[in-house]
Short mmCIF file of C-alpha atoms and ligand atoms in Angstrom, two decimals:
data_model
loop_
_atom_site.label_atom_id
_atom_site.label_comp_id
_atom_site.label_asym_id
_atom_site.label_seq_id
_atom_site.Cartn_x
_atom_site.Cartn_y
_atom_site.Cartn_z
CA UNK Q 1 132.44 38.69 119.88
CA UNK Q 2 133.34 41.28 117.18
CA UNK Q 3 132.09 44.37 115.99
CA UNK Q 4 128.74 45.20 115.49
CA UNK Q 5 128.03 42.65 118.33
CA UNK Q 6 130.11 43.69 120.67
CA UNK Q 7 130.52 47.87 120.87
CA UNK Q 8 132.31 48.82 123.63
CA UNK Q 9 131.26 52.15 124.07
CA UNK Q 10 127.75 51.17 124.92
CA UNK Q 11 129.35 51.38 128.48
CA UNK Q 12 130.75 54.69 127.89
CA UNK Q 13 127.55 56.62 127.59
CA UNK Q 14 127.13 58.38 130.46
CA UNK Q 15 129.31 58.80 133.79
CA UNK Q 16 127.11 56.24 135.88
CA UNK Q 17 127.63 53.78 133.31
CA UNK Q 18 131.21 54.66 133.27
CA UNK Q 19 131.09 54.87 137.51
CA UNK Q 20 129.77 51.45 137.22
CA UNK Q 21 132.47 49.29 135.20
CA UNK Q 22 135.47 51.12 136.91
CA UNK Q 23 138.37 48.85 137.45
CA UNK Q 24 140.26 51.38 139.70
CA UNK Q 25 139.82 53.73 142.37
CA UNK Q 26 141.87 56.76 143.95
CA UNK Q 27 141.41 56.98 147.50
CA UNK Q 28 143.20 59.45 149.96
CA UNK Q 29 142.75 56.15 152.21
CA UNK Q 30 145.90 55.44 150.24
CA UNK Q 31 148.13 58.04 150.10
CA UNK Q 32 151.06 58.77 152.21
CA UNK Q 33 152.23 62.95 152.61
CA UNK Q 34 156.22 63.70 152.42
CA UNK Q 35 156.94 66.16 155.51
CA UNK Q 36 160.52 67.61 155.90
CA UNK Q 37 161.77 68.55 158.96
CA UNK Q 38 164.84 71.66 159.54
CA UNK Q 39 166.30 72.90 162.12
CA UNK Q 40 165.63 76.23 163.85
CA UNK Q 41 161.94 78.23 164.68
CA UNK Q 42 159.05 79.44 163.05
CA UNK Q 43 160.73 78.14 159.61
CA UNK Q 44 158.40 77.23 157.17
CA UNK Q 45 160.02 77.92 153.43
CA UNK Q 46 159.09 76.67 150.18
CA UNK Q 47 161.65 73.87 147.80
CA UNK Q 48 162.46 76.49 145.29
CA UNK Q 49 162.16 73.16 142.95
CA UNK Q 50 159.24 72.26 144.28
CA UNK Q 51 156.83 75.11 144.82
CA UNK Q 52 153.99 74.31 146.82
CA UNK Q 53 156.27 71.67 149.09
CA UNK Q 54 157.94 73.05 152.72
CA UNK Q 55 160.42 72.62 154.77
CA UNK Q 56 159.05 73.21 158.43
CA UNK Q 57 160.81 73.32 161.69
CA UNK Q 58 159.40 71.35 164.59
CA UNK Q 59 157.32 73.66 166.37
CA UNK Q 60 155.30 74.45 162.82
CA UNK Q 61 154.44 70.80 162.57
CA UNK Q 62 151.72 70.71 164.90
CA UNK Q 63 149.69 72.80 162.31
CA UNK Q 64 151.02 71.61 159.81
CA UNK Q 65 149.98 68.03 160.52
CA UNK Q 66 146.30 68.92 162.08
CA UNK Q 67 145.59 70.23 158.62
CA UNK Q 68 146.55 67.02 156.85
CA UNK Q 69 144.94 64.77 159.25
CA UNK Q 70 142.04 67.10 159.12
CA UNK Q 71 141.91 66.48 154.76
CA UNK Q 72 141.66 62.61 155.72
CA UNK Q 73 145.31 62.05 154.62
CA UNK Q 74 146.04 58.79 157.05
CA UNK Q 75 150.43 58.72 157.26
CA UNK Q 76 153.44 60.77 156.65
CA UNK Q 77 156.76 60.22 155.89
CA UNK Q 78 159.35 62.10 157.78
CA UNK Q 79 162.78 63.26 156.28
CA UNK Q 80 164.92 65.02 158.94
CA UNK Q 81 167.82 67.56 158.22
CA UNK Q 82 170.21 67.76 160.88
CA UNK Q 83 171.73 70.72 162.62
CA UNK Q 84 175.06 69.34 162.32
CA UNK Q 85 176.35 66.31 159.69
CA UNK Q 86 179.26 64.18 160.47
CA UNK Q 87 181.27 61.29 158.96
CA UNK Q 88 178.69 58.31 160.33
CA UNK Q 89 175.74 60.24 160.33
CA UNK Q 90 174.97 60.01 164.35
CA UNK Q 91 172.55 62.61 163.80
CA UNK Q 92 170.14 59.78 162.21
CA UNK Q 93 169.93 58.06 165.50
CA UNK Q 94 170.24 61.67 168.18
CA UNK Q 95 167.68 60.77 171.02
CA UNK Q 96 167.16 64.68 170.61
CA UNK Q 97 167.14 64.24 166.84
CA UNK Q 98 165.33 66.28 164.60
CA UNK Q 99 163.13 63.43 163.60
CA UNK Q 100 162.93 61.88 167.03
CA UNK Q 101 161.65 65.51 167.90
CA UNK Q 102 159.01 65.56 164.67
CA UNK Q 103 157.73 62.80 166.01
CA UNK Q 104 157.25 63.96 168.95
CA UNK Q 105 155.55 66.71 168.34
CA UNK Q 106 153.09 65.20 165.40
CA UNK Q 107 152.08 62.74 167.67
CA UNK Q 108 151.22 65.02 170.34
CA UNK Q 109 149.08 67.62 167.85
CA UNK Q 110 147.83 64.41 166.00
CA UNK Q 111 148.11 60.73 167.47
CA UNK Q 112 145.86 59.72 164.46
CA UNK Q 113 147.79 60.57 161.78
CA UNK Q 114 150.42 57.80 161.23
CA UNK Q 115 154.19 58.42 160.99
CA UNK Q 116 156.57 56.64 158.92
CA UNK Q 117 160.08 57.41 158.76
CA UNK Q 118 162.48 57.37 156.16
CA UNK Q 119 165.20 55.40 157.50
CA UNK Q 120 168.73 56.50 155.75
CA UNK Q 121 171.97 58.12 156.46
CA UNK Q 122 172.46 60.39 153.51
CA UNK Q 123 171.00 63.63 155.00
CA UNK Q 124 173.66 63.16 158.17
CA UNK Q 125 176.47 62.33 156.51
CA UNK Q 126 178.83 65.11 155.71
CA UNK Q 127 179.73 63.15 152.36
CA UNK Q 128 175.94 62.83 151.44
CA UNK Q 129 176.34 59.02 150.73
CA UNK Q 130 173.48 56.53 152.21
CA UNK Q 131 176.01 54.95 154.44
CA UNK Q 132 179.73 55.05 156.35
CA UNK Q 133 182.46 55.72 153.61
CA UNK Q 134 185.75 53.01 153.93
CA UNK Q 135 188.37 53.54 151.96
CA UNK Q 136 186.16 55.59 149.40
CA UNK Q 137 183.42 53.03 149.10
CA UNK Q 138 180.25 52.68 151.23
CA UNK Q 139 180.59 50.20 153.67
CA UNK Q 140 177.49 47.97 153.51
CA UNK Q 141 177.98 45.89 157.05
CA UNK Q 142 179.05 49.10 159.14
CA UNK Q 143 176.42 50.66 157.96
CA UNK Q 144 173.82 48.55 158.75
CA UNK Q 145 174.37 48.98 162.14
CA UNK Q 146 173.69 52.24 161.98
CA UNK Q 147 170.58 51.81 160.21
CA UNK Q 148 169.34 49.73 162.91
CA UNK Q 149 170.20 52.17 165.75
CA UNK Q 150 168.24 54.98 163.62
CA UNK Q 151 164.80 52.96 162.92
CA UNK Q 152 164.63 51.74 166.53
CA UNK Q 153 165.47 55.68 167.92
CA UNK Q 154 162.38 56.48 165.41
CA UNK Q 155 160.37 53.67 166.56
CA UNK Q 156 161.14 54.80 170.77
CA UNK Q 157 160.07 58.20 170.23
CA UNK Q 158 156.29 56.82 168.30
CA UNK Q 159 156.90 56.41 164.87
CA UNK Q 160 154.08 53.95 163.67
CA UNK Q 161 156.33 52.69 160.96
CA UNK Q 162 159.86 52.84 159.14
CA UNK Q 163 160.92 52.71 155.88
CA UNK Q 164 164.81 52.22 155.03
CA UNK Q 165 165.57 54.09 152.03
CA UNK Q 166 169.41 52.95 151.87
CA UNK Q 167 169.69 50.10 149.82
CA UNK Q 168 172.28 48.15 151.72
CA UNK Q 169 172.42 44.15 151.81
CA UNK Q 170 170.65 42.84 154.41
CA UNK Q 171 169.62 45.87 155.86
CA UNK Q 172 165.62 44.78 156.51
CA UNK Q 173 166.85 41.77 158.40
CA UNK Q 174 168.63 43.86 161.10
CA UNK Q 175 166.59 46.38 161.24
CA UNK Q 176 163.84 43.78 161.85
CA UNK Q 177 166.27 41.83 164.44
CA UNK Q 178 166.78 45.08 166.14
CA UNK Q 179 163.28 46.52 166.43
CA UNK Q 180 162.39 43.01 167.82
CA UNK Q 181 164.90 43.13 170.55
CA UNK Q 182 164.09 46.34 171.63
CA UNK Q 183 160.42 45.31 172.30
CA UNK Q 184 158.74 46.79 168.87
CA UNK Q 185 158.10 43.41 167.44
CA UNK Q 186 155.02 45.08 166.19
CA UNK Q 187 156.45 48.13 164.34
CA UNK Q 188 156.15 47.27 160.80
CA UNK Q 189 158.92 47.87 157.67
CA UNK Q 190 158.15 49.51 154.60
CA UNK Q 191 161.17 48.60 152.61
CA UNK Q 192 162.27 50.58 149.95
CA UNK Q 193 162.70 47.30 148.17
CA UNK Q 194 163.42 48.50 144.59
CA UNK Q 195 164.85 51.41 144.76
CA UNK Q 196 166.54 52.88 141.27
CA UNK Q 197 169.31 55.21 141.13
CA UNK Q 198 167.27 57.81 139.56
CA UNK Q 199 167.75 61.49 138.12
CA UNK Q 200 164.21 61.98 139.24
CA UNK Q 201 165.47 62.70 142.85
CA UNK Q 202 166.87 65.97 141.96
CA UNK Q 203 164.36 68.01 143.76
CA UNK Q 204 164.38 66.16 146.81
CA UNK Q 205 168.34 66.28 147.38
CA UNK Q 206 167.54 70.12 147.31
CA UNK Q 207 164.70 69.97 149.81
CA UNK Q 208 167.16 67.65 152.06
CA UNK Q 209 170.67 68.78 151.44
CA UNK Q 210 171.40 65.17 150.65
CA UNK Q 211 173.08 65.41 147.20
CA UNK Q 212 176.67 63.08 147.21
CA UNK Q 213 179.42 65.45 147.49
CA UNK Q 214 181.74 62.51 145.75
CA UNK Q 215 180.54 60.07 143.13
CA UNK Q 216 177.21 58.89 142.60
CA UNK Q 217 174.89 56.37 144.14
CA UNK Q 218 175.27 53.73 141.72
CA UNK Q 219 176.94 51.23 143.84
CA UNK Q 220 173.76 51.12 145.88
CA UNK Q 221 170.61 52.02 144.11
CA UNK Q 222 169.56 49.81 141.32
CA UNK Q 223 170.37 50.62 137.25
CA UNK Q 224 167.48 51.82 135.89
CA UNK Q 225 167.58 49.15 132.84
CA UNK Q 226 166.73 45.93 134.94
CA UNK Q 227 164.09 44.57 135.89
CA UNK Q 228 164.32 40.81 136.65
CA UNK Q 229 167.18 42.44 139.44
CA UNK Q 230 163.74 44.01 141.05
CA UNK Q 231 162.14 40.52 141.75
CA UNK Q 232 165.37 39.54 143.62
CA UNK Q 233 165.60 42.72 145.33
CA UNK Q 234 161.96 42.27 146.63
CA UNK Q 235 162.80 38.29 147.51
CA UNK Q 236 165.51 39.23 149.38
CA UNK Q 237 163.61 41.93 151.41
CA UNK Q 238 160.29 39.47 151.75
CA UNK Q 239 162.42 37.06 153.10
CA UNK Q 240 164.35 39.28 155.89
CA UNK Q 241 160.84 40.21 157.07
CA UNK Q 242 159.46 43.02 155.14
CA UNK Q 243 155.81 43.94 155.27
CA UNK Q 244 155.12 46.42 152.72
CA UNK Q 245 157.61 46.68 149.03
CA UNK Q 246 158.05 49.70 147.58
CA UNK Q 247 159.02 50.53 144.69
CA UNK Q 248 160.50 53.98 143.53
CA UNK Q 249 160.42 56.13 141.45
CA UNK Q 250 156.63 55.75 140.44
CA UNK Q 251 155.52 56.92 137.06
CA UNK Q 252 158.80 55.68 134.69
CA UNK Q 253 158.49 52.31 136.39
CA UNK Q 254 155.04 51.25 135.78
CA UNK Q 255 156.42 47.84 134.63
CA UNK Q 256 158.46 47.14 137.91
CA UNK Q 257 154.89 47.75 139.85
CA UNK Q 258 153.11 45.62 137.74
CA UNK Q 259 155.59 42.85 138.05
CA UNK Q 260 155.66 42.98 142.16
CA UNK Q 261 152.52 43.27 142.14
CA UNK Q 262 151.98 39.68 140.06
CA UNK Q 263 154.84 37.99 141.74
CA UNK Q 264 154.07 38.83 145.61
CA UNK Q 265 151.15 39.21 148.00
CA UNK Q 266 152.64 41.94 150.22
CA UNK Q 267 150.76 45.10 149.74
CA UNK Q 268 152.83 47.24 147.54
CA UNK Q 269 153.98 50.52 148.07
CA UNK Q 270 155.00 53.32 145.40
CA UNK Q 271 156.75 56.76 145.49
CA UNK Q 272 156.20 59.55 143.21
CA UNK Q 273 159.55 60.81 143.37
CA UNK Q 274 160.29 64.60 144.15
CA UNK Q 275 161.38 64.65 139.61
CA UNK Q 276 157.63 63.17 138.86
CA UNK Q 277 156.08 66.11 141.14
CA UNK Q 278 158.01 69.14 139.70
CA UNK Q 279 157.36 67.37 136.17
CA UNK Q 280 153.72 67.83 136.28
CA UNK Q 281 154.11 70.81 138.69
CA UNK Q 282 156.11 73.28 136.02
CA UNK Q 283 153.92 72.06 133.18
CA UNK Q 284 150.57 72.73 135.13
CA UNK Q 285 152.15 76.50 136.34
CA UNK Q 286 153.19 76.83 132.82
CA UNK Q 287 149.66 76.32 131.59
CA UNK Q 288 150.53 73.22 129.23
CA UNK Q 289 149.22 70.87 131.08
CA UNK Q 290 146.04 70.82 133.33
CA UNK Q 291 147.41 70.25 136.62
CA UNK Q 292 144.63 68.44 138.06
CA UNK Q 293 143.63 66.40 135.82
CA UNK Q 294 147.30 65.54 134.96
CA UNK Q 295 148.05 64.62 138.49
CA UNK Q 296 144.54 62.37 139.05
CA UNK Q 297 145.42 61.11 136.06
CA UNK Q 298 149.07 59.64 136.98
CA UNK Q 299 148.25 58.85 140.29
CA UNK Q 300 145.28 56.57 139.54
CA UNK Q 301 147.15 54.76 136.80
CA UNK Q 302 149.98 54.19 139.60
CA UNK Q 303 147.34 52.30 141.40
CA UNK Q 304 146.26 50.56 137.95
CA UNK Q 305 149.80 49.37 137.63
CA UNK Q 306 149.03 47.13 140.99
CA UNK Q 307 150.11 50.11 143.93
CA UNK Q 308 147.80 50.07 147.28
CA UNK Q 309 149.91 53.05 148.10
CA UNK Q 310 150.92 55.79 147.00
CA UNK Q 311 154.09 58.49 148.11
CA UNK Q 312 152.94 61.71 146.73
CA UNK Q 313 153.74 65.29 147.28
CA UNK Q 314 150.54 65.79 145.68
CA UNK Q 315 148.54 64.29 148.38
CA UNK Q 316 147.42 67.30 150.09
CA UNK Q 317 146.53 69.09 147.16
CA UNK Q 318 144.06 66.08 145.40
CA UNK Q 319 142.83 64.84 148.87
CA UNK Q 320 139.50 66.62 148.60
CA UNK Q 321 139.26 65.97 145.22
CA UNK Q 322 139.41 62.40 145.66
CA UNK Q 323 138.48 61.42 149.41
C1 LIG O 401 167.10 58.94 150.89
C2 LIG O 401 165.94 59.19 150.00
C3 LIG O 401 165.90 59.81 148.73
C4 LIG O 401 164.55 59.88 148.39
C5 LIG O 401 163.83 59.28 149.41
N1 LIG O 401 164.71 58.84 150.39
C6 LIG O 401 166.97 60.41 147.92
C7 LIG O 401 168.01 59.62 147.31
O1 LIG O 401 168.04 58.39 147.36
O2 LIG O 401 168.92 60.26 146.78
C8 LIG O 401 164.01 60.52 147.14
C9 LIG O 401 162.61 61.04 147.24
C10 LIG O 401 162.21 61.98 146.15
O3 LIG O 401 162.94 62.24 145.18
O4 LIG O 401 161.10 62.50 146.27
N2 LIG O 401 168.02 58.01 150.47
#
């Protein structure tokens, strides 16, 4: 079947033809809106790194969150920044949190909209690291137990789901122990499974005063050159009861998708990281790129890759383009 009997842009005439043959869809059925959450009233300010992206106090979220539920955007993601940080991060786990609050409130203005939360130390910790610091190394044990007292204070104040963004050992399998002793058997885990230790996270550590003030987080997140490490990763997480796999960032790690995607059938999750969205952000404000396009463009080939869902700041933004 060569050429001139087979020409494949006979099926490129026209956009029906084109509608037709499509392998892959976008659908805002499958995107999942970062929200975070600050302390104090009537705060709503813009990421200077990430224009377009705020930081809202609790009583703004009501709004906030009718308008997203109202675009057909299904979940969120909550990051919380604490009033006060300490050592182990007890603000992560407050019953009068600030995410325990978001919560709250979200549910109340919106009990359709779904909320995840990012489960993670590093924006309560006065050090910024994803866990309790021991002699000048993260802890992994200690600080699993204080994972699990944060996801199930998120899961007793309604979050629909959580997602631990830490990257300690073993950290799904407690979490799961612990939500199943405390009666939410049926809250489900989105693990950050595959989690790199990115520069692309830049932005974010801005919007959530998270950035390590010591070292880096290479002991924890995974080196961006390997990817056989990524199937372990997820078989680790599978095994200690994980529902969805995520893998983040998005865009530079196409590959690492692709290759969960083949190798498991949990639905796969990925996050276009807070690096990808200023990216295409100060290229589309700068007029070299068109935003839109650019933006439809990555997020559809994230799904390509083998993603049922995406993270994206974008996801306001496209939803009516894409619904
Ligand atoms: C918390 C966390 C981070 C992100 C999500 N959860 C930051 C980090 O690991 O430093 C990054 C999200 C983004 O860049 O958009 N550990």
């Amino acid at each position: 079947m060569f050429f001139p009997a087979y020409r494949p842009r006979r099926l490129r005439r026209n956009e029906k033809l084109r509608a037709l043959v499509r392998e892959t869809e976008l659908s805002v059925n499958h995107l999942v809106y970062p929200l975070f959450v600050v302390p104090g009233k009537g705060v709503k300010e813009e990421v200077t790194s990430m224009p377009g992206v705020f930081r809202f106090s609790v009583d703004r979220l009501a709004d906030e969150a009718r308008e997203i539920a109202d675009l057909g955007i299904p979940a969120v993601i909550l990051f919380g920044i604490p009033e006060k940080k300490d050592e182990i991060g007890s603000g992560a786990y407050a019953k009068r949190g600030i995410v325990q609050r978001a919560i709250e409130a979200i549910k109340k203005a919106t009990p359709e909209l779904l909320v995840i939360t990012d489960v993670c130390l590093c924006e309560y910790t006065s050090h910024g690291h994803c866990g309790i610091i021991k002699d000048g190394e993260v802890e992994n044990d200690l600080t699993l137990e204080q994972l699990a007292r944060t996801a199930v204070s998120h899961a007793k104040a309604g979050a629909d789901m959580v997602a631990p963004s830490d990257m300690m050992d073993g950290r799904v399998g407690r979490i799961r122990e612990a939500l199943d002793e405390a009666g939410f058997s049926h809250i489900p885990i989105m693990s950050y499974a595959v989690k790199y230790c990115s520069s692309f996270y830049g932005p974010f550590r801005e919007a959530a005063e998270s950035a390590p003030q010591f070292g880096d987080r290479r002991s924890y997140q995974m080196d961006p050159a390997n990817a056989r490490e990524a199937l372990r990763e997820a078989t680790l997480d599978v095994e200690e009861g994980a529902d969805i796999l995520m893998v983040k960032p998005a865009l530079p790690y196409l590959d690492i998708i692709k290759t969960l995607r083949e190798s498991f059938n949990h639905p796969i999750a990925a996050y276009q990281v807070s690096g990808e969205y200023a990216m295409l952000k100060a290229a589309g404000q700068n007029g070299w790129l068109d935003e839109e396009r650019a933006v439809l463009e990555s997020l559809l080939c994230i799904r390509r890759a083998g993603a049922d869902i995406i993270l994206t700041y974008f996801a306001k933004e496209i939803a009516s383009k894409i619904s």
